Short mmCIF file of C-alpha atoms in Angstrom, two decimals:
data_model
loop_
_atom_site.label_atom_id
_atom_site.label_comp_id
_atom_site.label_asym_id
_atom_site.label_seq_id
_atom_site.Cartn_x
_atom_site.Cartn_y
_atom_site.Cartn_z
CA ILE A 30 0.00 0.00 0.00
CA CYS A 31 1.40 3.41 -0.91
CA PRO A 32 2.57 5.21 2.26
CA GLN A 33 1.33 8.49 0.77
CA LEU A 34 -2.11 7.03 0.00
CA CYS A 35 -1.57 7.87 -3.64
CA THR A 36 -4.49 7.17 -5.94
CA GLY A 37 -2.51 7.27 -9.17
CA ALA A 38 0.74 5.87 -10.50
CA SER A 39 2.86 8.99 -9.93
CA HIS A 40 4.53 7.73 -6.74
CA PRO A 41 7.46 5.30 -7.40
CA LEU A 42 5.95 2.54 -5.25
CA CYS A 43 2.59 2.80 -7.00
CA ARG A 44 4.29 2.89 -10.37
CA THR A 45 6.22 -0.29 -9.51
CA PHE A 46 3.03 -2.22 -8.64
CA SER A 47 1.26 -0.81 -11.67
CA ASP A 48 4.07 -1.94 -13.93
CA LYS A 49 4.11 -5.42 -12.37
CA GLY A 50 0.37 -5.74 -12.85
CA TRP A 51 0.67 -4.71 -16.50
CA PHE A 52 3.58 -7.14 -17.01
CA ARG A 53 1.73 -10.01 -15.35
CA SER A 54 -1.37 -9.42 -17.46
CA MET A 55 0.68 -10.18 -20.57
CA PHE A 56 0.92 -13.83 -19.47
CA VAL A 57 -2.56 -14.49 -18.06
CA PRO A 58 -4.09 -17.30 -20.17
CA LYS A 59 -7.22 -16.29 -22.03
CA MET A 60 -10.02 -18.75 -21.26
CA GLU A 61 -12.43 -19.69 -24.01
CA THR A 62 -16.09 -19.58 -23.04
CA ARG A 63 -17.91 -22.91 -22.97
CA LYS A 64 -20.41 -23.41 -25.77
CA ASP A 65 -22.47 -26.10 -24.00
CA ALA A 66 -23.08 -27.66 -20.57
CA HIS A 67 -20.67 -30.46 -19.67
CA SER A 68 -23.67 -32.76 -19.18
CA ASN A 69 -24.44 -32.44 -22.91
CA LEU A 70 -20.82 -32.89 -23.93
CA LEU A 71 -20.09 -35.95 -21.77
CA SER A 72 -23.32 -37.95 -21.54
CA LYS A 73 -24.78 -40.43 -24.01
CA SER A 74 -26.75 -38.50 -26.61
CA GLU A 75 -28.52 -41.62 -27.91
CA THR A 76 -30.35 -42.16 -24.58
CA SER A 77 -32.19 -39.93 -22.13
CA ASP A 78 -31.58 -42.14 -19.11
CA LEU A 79 -31.23 -40.52 -15.72
CA TYR A 80 -29.71 -42.37 -12.76
CA LYS A 81 -30.27 -42.03 -9.03
CA MET A 82 -27.74 -43.22 -6.47
CA GLN A 83 -29.06 -43.80 -2.94
CA PHE A 84 -26.88 -44.18 0.16
CA HIS A 85 -28.71 -45.53 3.21
CA ASN A 86 -26.95 -45.94 6.55
CA VAL A 87 -28.88 -48.64 8.36
CA LYS A 88 -29.09 -49.52 12.04
CA PRO A 89 -26.81 -52.59 12.40
CA GLU A 90 -29.50 -54.77 13.95
CA CYS A 91 -31.92 -53.94 11.10
CA LEU A 92 -29.74 -54.58 8.03
CA GLN A 93 -31.15 -57.99 7.06
CA ILE A 94 -34.76 -56.92 7.59
CA TYR A 95 -34.05 -53.77 5.60
CA ASN A 96 -32.54 -55.79 2.72
CA ASN A 97 -35.59 -58.08 2.56
CA LEU A 98 -38.06 -55.19 2.61
CA GLU A 99 -36.13 -53.20 0.00
CA ALA A 100 -35.85 -56.21 -2.31
CA GLU A 101 -39.62 -56.81 -2.17
CA VAL A 102 -40.42 -53.21 -3.13
CA GLN A 103 -37.79 -53.14 -5.89
CA ARG A 104 -39.20 -56.33 -7.38
CA LYS A 105 -42.72 -54.89 -7.47
CA LEU A 106 -41.58 -51.68 -9.16
CA HIS A 107 -39.49 -53.71 -11.59
CA LEU A 108 -42.51 -55.70 -12.72
CA ASP A 109 -44.95 -52.77 -12.84
CA GLN A 110 -44.87 -51.28 -16.36
CA ASP A 111 -46.57 -48.11 -15.13
CA TYR A 112 -43.33 -47.00 -13.49
CA PRO A 113 -40.58 -45.96 -15.97
CA CYS A 114 -37.80 -46.91 -13.57
CA GLU A 115 -35.72 -49.95 -12.74
CA VAL A 116 -33.09 -50.86 -10.19
CA VAL A 117 -29.69 -51.38 -11.83
CA GLY A 118 -27.96 -52.71 -8.73
CA SER A 119 -28.22 -52.95 -4.95
CA TRP A 120 -25.34 -53.59 -2.57
CA ASN A 121 -24.22 -53.65 1.02
CA THR A 122 -20.88 -51.99 1.70
CA TRP A 123 -18.28 -54.54 2.81
CA TYR A 124 -15.26 -52.26 3.14
CA GLY A 125 -16.02 -48.57 3.63
CA ASP A 126 -18.99 -47.26 5.60
CA GLN A 127 -20.35 -50.22 7.52
CA ASP A 128 -24.03 -51.18 7.57
CA GLN A 129 -24.61 -49.15 4.44
CA ALA A 130 -26.90 -49.95 1.52
CA VAL A 131 -26.27 -48.49 -1.93
CA HIS A 132 -28.91 -48.55 -4.69
CA LEU A 133 -28.55 -47.46 -8.31
CA TRP A 134 -31.78 -46.68 -10.21
CA ARG A 135 -32.33 -45.92 -13.89
CA TYR A 136 -35.16 -43.64 -15.10
CA THR A 137 -35.82 -44.23 -18.78
CA GLY A 138 -36.95 -40.88 -20.13
CA GLY A 139 -34.88 -38.57 -17.94
CA TYR A 140 -36.37 -35.96 -15.64
CA PRO A 141 -39.96 -36.39 -16.88
CA ALA A 142 -39.73 -40.09 -15.99
CA LEU A 143 -38.39 -39.23 -12.53
CA THR A 144 -41.23 -36.77 -11.95
CA GLU A 145 -43.80 -39.30 -13.14
CA CYS A 146 -42.45 -41.95 -10.75
CA LEU A 147 -42.38 -39.60 -7.77
CA THR A 148 -45.94 -38.47 -8.44
CA LYS A 149 -47.24 -42.04 -8.68
CA LEU A 150 -45.30 -43.22 -5.63
CA ASN A 151 -46.62 -40.35 -3.51
CA ASN A 152 -50.10 -41.64 -4.32
CA ASN A 153 -49.25 -45.30 -3.73
CA GLN A 154 -50.42 -46.23 -0.24
CA ASP A 155 -48.37 -49.43 -0.12
CA TYR A 156 -45.20 -47.51 -0.98
CA LEU A 157 -45.94 -44.85 1.64
CA GLU A 158 -46.31 -47.59 4.25
CA PHE A 159 -43.01 -49.08 3.08
CA ARG A 160 -41.23 -45.72 3.50
CA LYS A 161 -42.70 -45.32 6.96
CA GLU A 162 -41.49 -48.78 7.98
CA ARG A 163 -38.08 -48.25 6.36
CA SER A 164 -37.53 -44.96 8.18
CA LYS A 165 -37.46 -46.83 11.49
CA MET A 166 -34.40 -48.77 10.31
CA LEU A 167 -32.30 -45.86 9.03
CA ILE A 168 -29.70 -43.66 10.68
CA SER A 169 -29.29 -41.35 7.69
CA ARG A 170 -29.74 -41.28 3.94
CA ARG A 171 -28.73 -39.18 0.94
CA ASN A 172 -29.01 -39.41 -2.83
CA GLN A 173 -27.72 -37.98 -6.09
CA LEU A 174 -28.99 -37.66 -9.63
CA LEU A 175 -26.44 -38.77 -12.21
CA LEU A 176 -25.78 -39.07 -15.92
CA GLU A 177 -23.58 -41.76 -17.45
CA PHE A 178 -20.39 -41.00 -19.35
CA SER A 179 -20.71 -41.65 -23.09
CA PHE A 180 -17.50 -43.70 -23.25
CA TRP A 181 -18.34 -46.12 -20.41
CA ASN A 182 -20.11 -49.47 -20.68
CA GLU A 183 -23.87 -49.52 -20.31
CA PRO A 184 -24.56 -51.09 -16.88
CA THR A 185 -26.42 -54.31 -17.66
CA PRO A 186 -27.28 -57.33 -15.48
CA ARG A 187 -24.44 -59.80 -15.00
CA PRO A 188 -24.20 -63.18 -13.27
CA GLY A 189 -22.16 -63.67 -10.12
CA PRO A 190 -20.62 -64.15 -7.82
CA ASN A 191 -18.77 -60.82 -7.97
CA ILE A 192 -17.64 -58.15 -5.61
CA TYR A 193 -18.05 -54.54 -6.74
CA GLU A 194 -15.83 -51.57 -6.18
CA MET A 195 -17.24 -48.07 -6.41
CA ARG A 196 -14.52 -45.45 -6.66
CA SER A 197 -15.91 -41.98 -5.99
CA TYR A 198 -13.98 -38.85 -6.94
CA ARG A 199 -14.67 -35.26 -5.96
CA LEU A 200 -13.19 -33.09 -8.67
CA LYS A 201 -12.08 -29.48 -8.67
CA PRO A 202 -14.90 -27.34 -10.10
CA GLY A 203 -14.43 -26.71 -13.80
CA THR A 204 -12.43 -29.89 -14.49
CA MET A 205 -15.18 -32.32 -15.55
CA ILE A 206 -14.53 -31.91 -19.29
CA GLU A 207 -10.80 -32.48 -18.79
CA TRP A 208 -11.54 -35.56 -16.67
CA GLY A 209 -13.82 -36.94 -19.37
CA ASN A 210 -11.26 -36.33 -22.11
CA HIS A 211 -8.57 -38.28 -20.26
CA TRP A 212 -10.85 -41.15 -19.21
CA ALA A 213 -12.26 -41.53 -22.73
CA ARG A 214 -8.76 -42.73 -23.61
CA ALA A 215 -7.96 -44.44 -20.29
CA ILE A 216 -11.00 -46.73 -20.23
CA LYS A 217 -9.54 -48.93 -23.00
CA TYR A 218 -6.84 -50.09 -20.55
CA ARG A 219 -9.52 -51.43 -18.17
CA GLN A 220 -11.74 -53.48 -20.50
CA GLU A 221 -9.88 -56.76 -21.01
CA ASN A 222 -11.25 -58.56 -17.96
CA ASN A 223 -14.79 -57.18 -18.31
CA GLU A 224 -14.38 -55.35 -15.01
CA ALA A 225 -15.82 -51.99 -16.17
CA VAL A 226 -19.51 -51.79 -15.15
CA GLY A 227 -20.44 -48.11 -15.43
CA GLY A 228 -19.26 -44.54 -15.01
CA PHE A 229 -21.43 -41.65 -13.83
CA PHE A 230 -21.16 -37.95 -12.98
CA SER A 231 -23.44 -35.98 -10.68
CA GLN A 232 -26.09 -33.49 -11.75
CA ILE A 233 -27.92 -32.87 -8.47
CA GLY A 234 -26.56 -33.52 -4.98
CA ASP A 235 -22.80 -33.40 -4.41
CA LEU A 236 -21.59 -31.67 -7.56
CA TYR A 237 -18.42 -32.39 -9.54
CA GLN A 238 -18.52 -35.95 -8.24
CA VAL A 239 -17.74 -39.01 -10.37
CA HIS A 240 -18.50 -42.67 -9.61
CA HIS A 241 -16.69 -45.50 -11.40
CA LEU A 242 -18.20 -48.96 -10.82
CA TRP A 243 -16.05 -52.08 -11.29
CA ALA A 244 -16.73 -55.82 -10.87
CA TYR A 245 -14.20 -58.46 -9.77
CA LYS A 246 -14.41 -62.11 -8.80
CA ASP A 247 -12.70 -61.41 -5.48
CA LEU A 248 -10.16 -59.10 -3.84
CA GLN A 249 -7.22 -61.04 -5.27
CA SER A 250 -8.64 -60.68 -8.78
CA ARG A 251 -9.06 -56.97 -8.15
CA GLU A 252 -5.41 -56.60 -7.20
CA GLU A 253 -4.18 -58.58 -10.22
CA THR A 254 -6.43 -56.70 -12.64
CA ARG A 255 -5.38 -53.29 -11.32
CA ASN A 256 -1.70 -54.24 -11.37
CA SER A 257 -1.95 -55.44 -14.96
CA ALA A 258 -3.15 -52.00 -16.06
CA TRP A 259 0.23 -50.53 -15.07
CA LEU A 260 1.95 -52.85 -17.55
CA LYS A 261 0.11 -51.22 -20.47
CA GLU A 262 1.76 -48.27 -22.15
CA GLY A 263 -0.39 -45.19 -21.67
CA TRP A 264 -2.12 -46.04 -18.38
CA ASP A 265 0.55 -44.23 -16.34
CA SER A 266 0.00 -41.05 -18.38
CA SER A 267 -3.75 -41.22 -17.77
CA VAL A 268 -3.20 -41.43 -14.03
CA PHE A 269 -0.59 -38.67 -14.12
CA TYR A 270 -2.96 -36.20 -15.80
CA THR A 271 -6.13 -37.04 -13.85
CA VAL A 272 -4.73 -37.06 -10.30
CA PRO A 273 -4.27 -33.25 -10.19
CA LEU A 274 -7.99 -32.83 -10.97
CA ILE A 275 -9.06 -34.66 -7.77
CA ARG A 276 -9.92 -33.02 -4.47
CA SER A 277 -10.72 -36.26 -2.67
CA MET A 278 -11.50 -39.88 -3.47
CA GLU A 279 -13.13 -42.88 -1.80
CA SER A 280 -13.25 -46.60 -2.47
CA ARG A 281 -16.11 -48.87 -1.40
CA ILE A 282 -16.05 -52.66 -1.75
CA MET A 283 -19.64 -53.82 -2.01
CA ILE A 284 -21.50 -57.13 -2.00
CA PRO A 285 -24.68 -57.36 -4.14
CA THR A 286 -27.92 -58.06 -2.35
CA LYS A 287 -29.89 -61.17 -3.26
CA GLY A 288 -32.24 -59.43 -5.71
CA SER A 289 -29.70 -57.17 -7.40
CA PRO A 290 -29.53 -57.48 -11.23
CA LEU A 291 -25.79 -56.95 -10.91
CA GLN A 292 -24.59 -60.11 -9.12
#
């Protein structure tokens, strides 16, 4: 700050800072404005599917009863053609948050399908009774609305037994396009063993969050599959360029519930 409280650049100290500011401005990168939302650039244009991820923290003594009740309701919604939704997978967390249930839903038709389902469920007395009973078993719950990356596999039912790993990344705001560009190339290094299940990015809920879902026969298979990726030329570069985009990351190892389409 100028000791003479000068408001111009006549004082030597002010002139020095003014010159430095002018010099620095010569090297400030000029950012191009985005022409479209990253959801339109990264998601699958050929579908209008919307996904919902639910995280339910269950009272330990209620987990089995909760699983049975949830499976019954999911089965009914699955079979009812009036509801444009389906459960993609349901799991209990094995390593990570304990006594946690994770559900992935698909709404065929996007936001209108979601709204239609919510409207019908709010007028479904059996479902309202289910929610009331379920609430007694829960400690907390949260959810997100997601879109799927265009370059990932479509999550489809698969036979078991498998364990599933969900790797969740919180990215620095503004880096989703860069993340997608790198992973569009990186995914080819993780396809040989059919371990890639699905990749999603958040639209509502925790923003700039990515979920990658992988399937393995067991923990040993997971280790071998991940280690083999490092033997492929190019995988190390993908990791090198994506790590700086991450604020935090989390890994869950999950076991599918009995009625889950992903076994």
